[in-house]
Amino acid sequence: MRQLVGSDPGPQYNLARAWAHYGTNAGGPSVGTIVVWSHHVGKIVGRENGQWIVQSGNDGHAVRTRPRSLAGAIAFRNAYASASF
């Protein structure tokens, strides 16, 4: 995720839970939003057939883009204005 937000925020964001404090509160899921679970983080890149499509690293030991349930998400964050996806 550190490579997807434009300007690398540093190693303090190596842990997924740290992303719950990055950027600004998105208030819920939308395309472009960072979704944070306690042990995983990803970027919502689309919505298809009612499912959110999430791009994330270390998903089955690979970078993958796939439909994912947002159940258990602890935060939805917008990247800082200077960051681009």
Short mmCIF file of N, CA and C in Angstrom, two decimals:
data_model
loop_
_atom_site.label_atom_id
_atom_site.label_comp_id
_atom_site.label_asym_id
_atom_site.label_seq_id
_atom_site.Cartn_x
_atom_site.Cartn_y
_atom_site.Cartn_z
N MET A 1 0.82 -1.18 0.00
CA MET A 1 0.00 0.00 0.00
C MET A 1 0.87 1.25 0.00
N ARG A 2 2.00 1.18 0.66
CA ARG A 2 2.88 2.36 0.71
C ARG A 2 3.25 2.84 -0.68
N GLN A 3 3.32 1.95 -1.66
CA GLN A 3 3.68 2.32 -3.03
C GLN A 3 2.48 2.82 -3.84
N LEU A 4 1.28 2.67 -3.32
CA LEU A 4 0.08 3.03 -4.07
C LEU A 4 -0.49 4.41 -3.72
N VAL A 5 0.07 5.08 -2.73
CA VAL A 5 -0.52 6.35 -2.29
C VAL A 5 0.25 7.58 -2.75
N GLY A 6 1.13 7.43 -3.69
CA GLY A 6 1.82 8.58 -4.26
C GLY A 6 3.15 8.88 -3.59
N SER A 7 3.10 9.29 -2.35
CA SER A 7 4.32 9.59 -1.59
C SER A 7 4.40 8.61 -0.43
N ASP A 8 5.43 7.78 -0.42
CA ASP A 8 5.59 6.74 0.60
C ASP A 8 5.55 7.36 2.00
N PRO A 9 4.56 6.97 2.82
CA PRO A 9 4.46 7.55 4.16
C PRO A 9 5.45 6.98 5.17
N GLY A 10 6.24 5.99 4.79
CA GLY A 10 7.29 5.47 5.66
C GLY A 10 6.96 4.15 6.32
N PRO A 11 7.99 3.58 6.96
CA PRO A 11 7.86 2.24 7.53
C PRO A 11 6.86 2.12 8.68
N GLN A 12 6.44 3.24 9.26
CA GLN A 12 5.43 3.13 10.31
C GLN A 12 4.11 2.60 9.75
N TYR A 13 3.98 2.57 8.42
CA TYR A 13 2.78 2.03 7.78
C TYR A 13 3.00 0.61 7.26
N ASN A 14 3.99 -0.08 7.76
CA ASN A 14 4.19 -1.48 7.39
C ASN A 14 3.11 -2.38 8.01
N LEU A 15 2.52 -1.95 9.11
CA LEU A 15 1.46 -2.72 9.75
C LEU A 15 0.10 -2.23 9.25
N ALA A 16 -0.75 -3.15 8.87
CA ALA A 16 -2.05 -2.80 8.30
C ALA A 16 -2.84 -1.86 9.20
N ARG A 17 -2.89 -2.12 10.48
CA ARG A 17 -3.70 -1.33 11.41
C ARG A 17 -3.30 0.15 11.40
N ALA A 18 -2.06 0.47 11.09
CA ALA A 18 -1.60 1.87 11.06
C ALA A 18 -2.36 2.68 10.02
N TRP A 19 -2.83 2.04 8.96
CA TRP A 19 -3.54 2.74 7.89
C TRP A 19 -4.89 3.28 8.36
N ALA A 20 -5.37 2.84 9.50
CA ALA A 20 -6.62 3.35 10.05
C ALA A 20 -6.51 4.82 10.43
N HIS A 21 -5.29 5.34 10.47
CA HIS A 21 -5.04 6.74 10.85
C HIS A 21 -4.47 7.56 9.70
N TYR A 22 -4.31 6.97 8.53
CA TYR A 22 -3.73 7.65 7.38
C TYR A 22 -4.79 8.50 6.69
N GLY A 23 -4.42 9.62 6.15
CA GLY A 23 -5.34 10.44 5.36
C GLY A 23 -6.50 10.96 6.18
N THR A 24 -7.68 10.94 5.57
CA THR A 24 -8.88 11.43 6.25
C THR A 24 -9.97 10.36 6.22
N ASN A 25 -10.89 10.45 7.15
CA ASN A 25 -11.97 9.50 7.26
C ASN A 25 -12.86 9.58 6.01
N ALA A 26 -13.06 8.45 5.35
CA ALA A 26 -13.89 8.41 4.15
C ALA A 26 -15.36 8.21 4.50
N GLY A 27 -15.65 7.79 5.72
CA GLY A 27 -17.03 7.60 6.14
C GLY A 27 -17.68 6.33 5.63
N GLY A 28 -17.01 5.60 4.79
CA GLY A 28 -17.54 4.36 4.25
C GLY A 28 -16.84 4.00 2.95
N PRO A 29 -17.20 2.88 2.36
CA PRO A 29 -16.52 2.42 1.15
C PRO A 29 -16.91 3.22 -0.08
N SER A 30 -15.95 3.42 -0.97
CA SER A 30 -16.17 3.98 -2.30
C SER A 30 -14.93 3.70 -3.12
N VAL A 31 -15.05 3.80 -4.42
CA VAL A 31 -13.91 3.56 -5.30
C VAL A 31 -12.81 4.58 -4.97
N GLY A 32 -11.59 4.09 -4.81
CA GLY A 32 -10.45 4.93 -4.47
C GLY A 32 -10.14 4.98 -2.99
N THR A 33 -11.04 4.43 -2.17
CA THR A 33 -10.88 4.45 -0.72
C THR A 33 -9.93 3.34 -0.27
N ILE A 34 -9.15 3.65 0.75
CA ILE A 34 -8.31 2.64 1.40
C ILE A 34 -9.19 1.94 2.43
N VAL A 35 -9.25 0.62 2.38
CA VAL A 35 -10.03 -0.15 3.35
C VAL A 35 -9.04 -0.87 4.27
N VAL A 36 -9.30 -0.79 5.57
CA VAL A 36 -8.38 -1.33 6.56
C VAL A 36 -9.10 -2.37 7.41
N TRP A 37 -8.52 -3.54 7.49
CA TRP A 37 -8.91 -4.56 8.45
C TRP A 37 -7.80 -4.61 9.49
N SER A 38 -7.98 -5.31 10.58
CA SER A 38 -6.95 -5.30 11.63
C SER A 38 -5.63 -5.89 11.15
N HIS A 39 -5.65 -6.82 10.19
CA HIS A 39 -4.41 -7.45 9.72
C HIS A 39 -4.24 -7.39 8.20
N HIS A 40 -4.98 -6.48 7.54
CA HIS A 40 -4.88 -6.39 6.08
C HIS A 40 -5.33 -5.01 5.64
N VAL A 41 -4.80 -4.55 4.52
CA VAL A 41 -5.18 -3.25 3.98
C VAL A 41 -5.23 -3.37 2.46
N GLY A 42 -6.13 -2.63 1.85
CA GLY A 42 -6.24 -2.64 0.40
C GLY A 42 -6.87 -1.36 -0.11
N LYS A 43 -6.94 -1.25 -1.43
CA LYS A 43 -7.54 -0.09 -2.07
C LYS A 43 -8.75 -0.58 -2.87
N ILE A 44 -9.90 0.06 -2.66
CA ILE A 44 -11.09 -0.28 -3.42
C ILE A 44 -10.93 0.31 -4.81
N VAL A 45 -10.96 -0.55 -5.82
CA VAL A 45 -10.73 -0.10 -7.20
C VAL A 45 -11.97 -0.22 -8.08
N GLY A 46 -13.04 -0.78 -7.55
CA GLY A 46 -14.25 -0.89 -8.35
C GLY A 46 -15.36 -1.58 -7.60
N ARG A 47 -16.47 -1.70 -8.29
CA ARG A 47 -17.62 -2.43 -7.75
C ARG A 47 -18.26 -3.16 -8.92
N GLU A 48 -18.52 -4.44 -8.69
CA GLU A 48 -19.03 -5.30 -9.75
C GLU A 48 -20.04 -6.28 -9.17
N ASN A 49 -21.21 -6.31 -9.76
CA ASN A 49 -22.26 -7.23 -9.30
C ASN A 49 -22.52 -7.10 -7.80
N GLY A 50 -22.48 -5.86 -7.29
CA GLY A 50 -22.74 -5.62 -5.88
C GLY A 50 -21.59 -5.91 -4.95
N GLN A 51 -20.45 -6.32 -5.49
CA GLN A 51 -19.28 -6.62 -4.66
C GLN A 51 -18.20 -5.57 -4.88
N TRP A 52 -17.50 -5.23 -3.80
CA TRP A 52 -16.37 -4.30 -3.91
C TRP A 52 -15.15 -5.05 -4.43
N ILE A 53 -14.44 -4.44 -5.36
CA ILE A 53 -13.21 -5.01 -5.91
C ILE A 53 -12.04 -4.32 -5.21
N VAL A 54 -11.19 -5.12 -4.59
CA VAL A 54 -10.10 -4.60 -3.76
C VAL A 54 -8.75 -5.07 -4.30
N GLN A 55 -7.83 -4.13 -4.43
CA GLN A 55 -6.44 -4.44 -4.80
C GLN A 55 -5.62 -4.42 -3.53
N SER A 56 -4.87 -5.49 -3.30
CA SER A 56 -4.05 -5.53 -2.10
C SER A 56 -2.84 -6.43 -2.30
N GLY A 57 -1.82 -6.16 -1.54
CA GLY A 57 -0.61 -6.96 -1.56
C GLY A 57 -0.67 -8.03 -0.49
N ASN A 58 0.19 -8.99 -0.59
CA ASN A 58 0.26 -10.10 0.35
C ASN A 58 -1.11 -10.75 0.55
N ASP A 59 -1.82 -10.89 -0.54
CA ASP A 59 -3.12 -11.55 -0.54
C ASP A 59 -2.89 -12.93 -1.17
N GLY A 60 -2.72 -13.92 -0.35
CA GLY A 60 -2.35 -15.24 -0.87
C GLY A 60 -0.93 -15.21 -1.41
N HIS A 61 -0.06 -14.41 -0.78
CA HIS A 61 1.35 -14.25 -1.14
C HIS A 61 1.55 -13.59 -2.49
N ALA A 62 0.58 -12.76 -2.92
CA ALA A 62 0.70 -12.06 -4.19
C ALA A 62 -0.09 -10.76 -4.13
N VAL A 63 0.19 -9.87 -5.06
CA VAL A 63 -0.65 -8.68 -5.25
C VAL A 63 -1.83 -9.15 -6.09
N ARG A 64 -3.05 -8.94 -5.56
CA ARG A 64 -4.23 -9.40 -6.29
C ARG A 64 -5.30 -8.33 -6.29
N THR A 65 -6.11 -8.38 -7.30
CA THR A 65 -7.30 -7.54 -7.40
C THR A 65 -8.47 -8.49 -7.55
N ARG A 66 -9.39 -8.44 -6.57
CA ARG A 66 -10.48 -9.41 -6.57
C ARG A 66 -11.64 -8.90 -5.72
N PRO A 67 -12.82 -9.47 -5.90
CA PRO A 67 -13.94 -9.11 -5.01
C PRO A 67 -13.60 -9.55 -3.59
N ARG A 68 -13.87 -8.67 -2.64
CA ARG A 68 -13.63 -9.01 -1.24
C ARG A 68 -14.77 -8.51 -0.39
N SER A 69 -15.11 -9.24 0.62
CA SER A 69 -16.08 -8.79 1.60
C SER A 69 -15.43 -7.69 2.44
N LEU A 70 -16.18 -6.66 2.74
CA LEU A 70 -15.67 -5.59 3.60
C LEU A 70 -16.03 -5.84 5.06
N ALA A 71 -16.61 -7.00 5.34
CA ALA A 71 -16.96 -7.36 6.72
C ALA A 71 -15.71 -7.31 7.59
N GLY A 72 -15.84 -6.74 8.74
CA GLY A 72 -14.73 -6.66 9.68
C GLY A 72 -13.79 -5.51 9.44
N ALA A 73 -14.05 -4.70 8.42
CA ALA A 73 -13.19 -3.53 8.17
C ALA A 73 -13.25 -2.59 9.36
N ILE A 74 -12.11 -2.04 9.75
CA ILE A 74 -12.06 -1.14 10.90
C ILE A 74 -11.98 0.32 10.48
N ALA A 75 -11.69 0.59 9.19
CA ALA A 75 -11.62 1.98 8.73
C ALA A 75 -11.70 2.05 7.21
N PHE A 76 -12.21 3.17 6.75
CA PHE A 76 -12.21 3.53 5.33
C PHE A 76 -11.58 4.91 5.26
N ARG A 77 -10.46 5.04 4.53
CA ARG A 77 -9.69 6.27 4.55
C ARG A 77 -9.49 6.82 3.14
N ASN A 78 -9.53 8.15 3.03
CA ASN A 78 -9.14 8.83 1.81
C ASN A 78 -7.67 9.18 1.94
N ALA A 79 -6.92 9.00 0.87
CA ALA A 79 -5.51 9.37 0.88
C ALA A 79 -5.41 10.89 0.98
N TYR A 80 -4.29 11.37 1.47
CA TYR A 80 -4.05 12.80 1.52
C TYR A 80 -4.20 13.39 0.12
N ALA A 81 -4.58 14.64 0.02
CA ALA A 81 -4.84 15.29 -1.26
C ALA A 81 -3.66 15.23 -2.20
N SER A 82 -2.44 15.25 -1.67
CA SER A 82 -1.25 15.22 -2.51
C SER A 82 -0.96 13.85 -3.08
N ALA A 83 -1.59 12.83 -2.52
CA ALA A 83 -1.35 11.46 -2.97
C ALA A 83 -2.29 11.13 -4.12
N SER A 84 -1.80 10.35 -5.04
CA SER A 84 -2.64 9.90 -6.14
C SER A 84 -2.57 8.40 -6.26
N PHE A 85 -3.65 7.80 -6.68
CA PHE A 85 -3.67 6.34 -6.88
C PHE A 85 -3.38 6.12 -8.31
#
